[in-house]
Coordinates of C-alpha atoms in Angstrom, one line a residue:
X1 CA -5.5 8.8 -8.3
X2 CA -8.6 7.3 -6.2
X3 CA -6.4 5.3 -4.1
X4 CA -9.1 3.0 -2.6
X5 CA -10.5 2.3 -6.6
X6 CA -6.9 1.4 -7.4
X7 CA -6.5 -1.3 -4.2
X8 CA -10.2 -2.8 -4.7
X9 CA -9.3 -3.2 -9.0
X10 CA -5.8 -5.2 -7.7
X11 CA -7.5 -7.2 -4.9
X12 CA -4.0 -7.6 -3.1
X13 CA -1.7 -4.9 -1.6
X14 CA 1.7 -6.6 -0.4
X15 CA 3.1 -6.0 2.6
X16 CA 6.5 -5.6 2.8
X17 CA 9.9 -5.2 4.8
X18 CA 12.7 -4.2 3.6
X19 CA 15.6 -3.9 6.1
X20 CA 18.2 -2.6 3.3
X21 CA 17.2 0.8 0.7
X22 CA 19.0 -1.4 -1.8
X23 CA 16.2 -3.9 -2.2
X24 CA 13.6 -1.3 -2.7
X25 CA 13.9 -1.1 -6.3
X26 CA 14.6 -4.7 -7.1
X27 CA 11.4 -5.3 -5.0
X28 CA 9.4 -3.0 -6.8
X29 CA 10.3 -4.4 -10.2
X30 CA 9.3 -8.2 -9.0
X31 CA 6.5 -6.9 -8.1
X32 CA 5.2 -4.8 -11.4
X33 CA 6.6 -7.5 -13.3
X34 CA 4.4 -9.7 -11.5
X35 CA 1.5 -7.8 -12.6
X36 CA 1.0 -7.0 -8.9
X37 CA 2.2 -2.5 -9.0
X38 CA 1.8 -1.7 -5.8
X39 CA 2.9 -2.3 -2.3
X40 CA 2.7 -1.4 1.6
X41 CA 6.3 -0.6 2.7
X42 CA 6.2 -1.1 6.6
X43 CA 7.7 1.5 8.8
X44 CA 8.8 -1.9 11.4
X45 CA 12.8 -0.6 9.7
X46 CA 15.0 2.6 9.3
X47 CA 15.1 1.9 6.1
X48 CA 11.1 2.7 5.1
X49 CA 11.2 5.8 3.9
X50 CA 14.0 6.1 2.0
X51 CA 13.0 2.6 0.6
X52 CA 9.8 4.3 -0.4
X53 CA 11.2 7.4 -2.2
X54 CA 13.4 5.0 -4.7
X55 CA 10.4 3.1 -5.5
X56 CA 8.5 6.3 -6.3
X57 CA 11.7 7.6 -8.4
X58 CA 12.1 4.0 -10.2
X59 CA 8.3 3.6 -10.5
X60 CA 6.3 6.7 -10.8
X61 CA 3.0 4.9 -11.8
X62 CA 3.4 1.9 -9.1
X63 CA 1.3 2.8 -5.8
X64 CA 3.3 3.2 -2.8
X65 CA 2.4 3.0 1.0
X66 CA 3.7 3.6 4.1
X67 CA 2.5 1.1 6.7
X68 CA 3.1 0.5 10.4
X69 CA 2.3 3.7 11.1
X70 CA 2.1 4.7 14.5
X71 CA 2.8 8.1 14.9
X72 CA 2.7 11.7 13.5
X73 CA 6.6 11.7 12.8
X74 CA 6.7 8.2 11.2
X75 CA 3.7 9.9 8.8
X76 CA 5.5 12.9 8.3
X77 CA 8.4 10.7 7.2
X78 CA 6.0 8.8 4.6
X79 CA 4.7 11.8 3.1
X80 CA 8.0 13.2 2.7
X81 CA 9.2 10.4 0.9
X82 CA 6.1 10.5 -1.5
X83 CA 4.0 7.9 0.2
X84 CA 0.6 8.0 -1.7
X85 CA -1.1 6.4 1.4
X86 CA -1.0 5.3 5.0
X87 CA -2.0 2.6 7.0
X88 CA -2.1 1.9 10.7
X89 CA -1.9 -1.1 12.7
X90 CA -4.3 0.2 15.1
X91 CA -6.5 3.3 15.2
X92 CA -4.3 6.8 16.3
X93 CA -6.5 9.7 15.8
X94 CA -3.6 11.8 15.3
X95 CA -2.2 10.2 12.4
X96 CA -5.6 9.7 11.1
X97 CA -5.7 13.3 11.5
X98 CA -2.6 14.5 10.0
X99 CA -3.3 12.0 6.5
X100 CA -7.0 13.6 6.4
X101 CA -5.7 17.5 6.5
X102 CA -2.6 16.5 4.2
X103 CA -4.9 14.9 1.8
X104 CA -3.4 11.8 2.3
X105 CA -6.0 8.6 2.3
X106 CA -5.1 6.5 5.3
X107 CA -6.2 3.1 6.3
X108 CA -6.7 2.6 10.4
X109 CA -6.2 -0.6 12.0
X110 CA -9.6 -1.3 13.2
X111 CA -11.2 -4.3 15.0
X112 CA -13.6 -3.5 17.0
X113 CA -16.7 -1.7 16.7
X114 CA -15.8 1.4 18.6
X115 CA -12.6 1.7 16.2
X116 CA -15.0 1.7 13.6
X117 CA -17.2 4.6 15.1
X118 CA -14.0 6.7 15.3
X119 CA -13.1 6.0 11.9
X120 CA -16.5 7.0 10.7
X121 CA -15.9 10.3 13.1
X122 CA -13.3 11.4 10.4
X123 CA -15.7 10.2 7.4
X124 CA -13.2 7.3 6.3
X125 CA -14.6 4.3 4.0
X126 CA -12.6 2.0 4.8
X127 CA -10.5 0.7 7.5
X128 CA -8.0 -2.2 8.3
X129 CA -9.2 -4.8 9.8
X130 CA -5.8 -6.8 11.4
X131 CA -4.8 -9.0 12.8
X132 CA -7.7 -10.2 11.0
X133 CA -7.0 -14.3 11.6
X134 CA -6.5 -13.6 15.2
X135 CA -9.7 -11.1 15.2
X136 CA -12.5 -13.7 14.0
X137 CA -11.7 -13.2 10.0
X138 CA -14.3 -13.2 7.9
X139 CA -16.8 -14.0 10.2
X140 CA -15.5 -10.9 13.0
X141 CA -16.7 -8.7 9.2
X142 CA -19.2 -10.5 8.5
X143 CA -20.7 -9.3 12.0
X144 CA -19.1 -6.0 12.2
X145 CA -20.7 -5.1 8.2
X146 CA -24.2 -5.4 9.9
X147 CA -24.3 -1.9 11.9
X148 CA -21.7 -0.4 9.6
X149 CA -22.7 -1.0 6.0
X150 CA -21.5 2.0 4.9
X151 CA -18.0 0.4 5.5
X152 CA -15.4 -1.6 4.1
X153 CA -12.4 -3.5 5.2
X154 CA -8.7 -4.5 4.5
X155 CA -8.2 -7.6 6.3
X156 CA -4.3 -7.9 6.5
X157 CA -2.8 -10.5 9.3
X158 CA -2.8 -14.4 8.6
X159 CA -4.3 -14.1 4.7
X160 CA -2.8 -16.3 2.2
X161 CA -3.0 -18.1 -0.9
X162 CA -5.0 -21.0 0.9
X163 CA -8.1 -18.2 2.0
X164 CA -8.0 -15.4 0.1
X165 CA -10.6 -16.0 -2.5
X166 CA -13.0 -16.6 0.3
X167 CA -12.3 -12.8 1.4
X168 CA -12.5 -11.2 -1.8
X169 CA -15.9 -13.2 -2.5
X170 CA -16.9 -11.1 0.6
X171 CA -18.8 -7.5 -0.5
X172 CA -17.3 -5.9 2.5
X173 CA -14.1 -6.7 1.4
X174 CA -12.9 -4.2 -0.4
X175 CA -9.0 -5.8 -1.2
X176 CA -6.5 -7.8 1.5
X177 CA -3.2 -7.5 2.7
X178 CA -0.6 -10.1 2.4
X179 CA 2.8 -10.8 2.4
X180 CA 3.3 -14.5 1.7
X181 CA 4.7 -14.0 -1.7
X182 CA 6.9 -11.4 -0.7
X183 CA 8.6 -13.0 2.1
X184 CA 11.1 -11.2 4.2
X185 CA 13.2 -13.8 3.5
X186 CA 13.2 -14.0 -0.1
X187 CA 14.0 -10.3 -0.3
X188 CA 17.2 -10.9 2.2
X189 CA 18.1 -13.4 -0.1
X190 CA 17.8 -11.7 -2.7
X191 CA 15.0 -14.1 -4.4
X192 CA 13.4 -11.7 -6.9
X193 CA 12.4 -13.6 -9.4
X194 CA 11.1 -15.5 -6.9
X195 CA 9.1 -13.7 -5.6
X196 CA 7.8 -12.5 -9.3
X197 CA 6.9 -16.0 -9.7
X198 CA 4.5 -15.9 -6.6
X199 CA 3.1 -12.6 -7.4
X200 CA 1.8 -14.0 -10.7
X201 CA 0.5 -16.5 -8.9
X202 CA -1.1 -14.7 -6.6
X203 CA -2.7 -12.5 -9.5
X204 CA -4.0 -15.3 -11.1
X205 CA -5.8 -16.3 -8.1
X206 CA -7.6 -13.7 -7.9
X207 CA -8.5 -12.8 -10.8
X208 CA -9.6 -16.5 -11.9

């Protein structure tokens, strides 16, 4: 699978926590249900790999990342559990490392223009760009698409419903990050079809 052709074709990759393995599946099936298959399982709990195994075993044809990822054990830990990519917070040349030689394709958190020189360094595409609301938004890659044009960004971090057209109208852009409509709440609580409801909708808005 060309992992970054999949994200820029669904425009959205979910974010997600899931404190509880049980949830994983149900998750996964608002999700493809919502017309929405794929999703960014954050390593913030203990519960991240294992949560990303069931989805790969329940959904063989979803696409399933690890995110949060901060370290070499935590990616070891992802690509054990089937993780088809990686994406980091900020940029760790280690883990970067360890996705490139295990053919893994990994998206660094990047905000800066030095970030985006190292990425560059290991011949990566694209890049996060987060917390993108807190980093200048659009505008900070507006500016940074200038000297880098042969790159392209993820902005995750303070995207919703209310601005994510605007993103996606944006060249450089190549898919965002969100979590609104899957809430951390909504999944304690155990709101699926909830949370299939705001995935449609979310689909629909972008593809309008």
């Amino acid at each position: 699978m060309d992992v970054n052709k999949k994200v820029e074709e669904l425009k959205i990759v979910p974010v997600v926590v899931l404190q509880e393995v049980k949830d994983a599946v149900p998750l996964a099936k608002a999700l493809v249900e919502g017309g929405l298959p794929v999703a960014e399982v954050t390593f913030r709990t203990a519960a991240a790999a294992d949560s990303i195994k069931a989805i790969r075993e329940a959904y063989p044809d979803m696409l399933v990342g690890a995110g949060t990822v901060v370290n070499t054990e935590q990616a070891l830990k992802a690509k054990e559990a089937g993780a088809q990519f990686i994406v980091t917070p900020g940029f760790s040349r280690e883990v970067v490392q360890f996705a490139i030689v295990n053919g893994i394709p990994v998206f660094p958190g990047c905000c800066t223009p030095t970030e985006v020189v190292m990425a560059m360094e290991f011949g990566l595409k694209v890049v996060k760009f987060f917390p993108a609301s807190r980093y200048g938004g659009l505008e900070t890659i507006k500016a940074l698409g200038g000297p880098f044009p042969q790159i392209r960004f993820m902005p995750t971090g303070g995207i919703n419903a209310g601005n994510i057209k605007e993103y996606l109208e944006d060249p450089k852009v190549i898919a965002c990050g969100g979590s609104w409509m899957v809430k951390e709440s909504l999944i304690k609580e155990g709101k699926f079809d909830e949370i299939t409801k705001m995935t449609k909708e979310a689909v629909e808005l972008v593809t309008a």
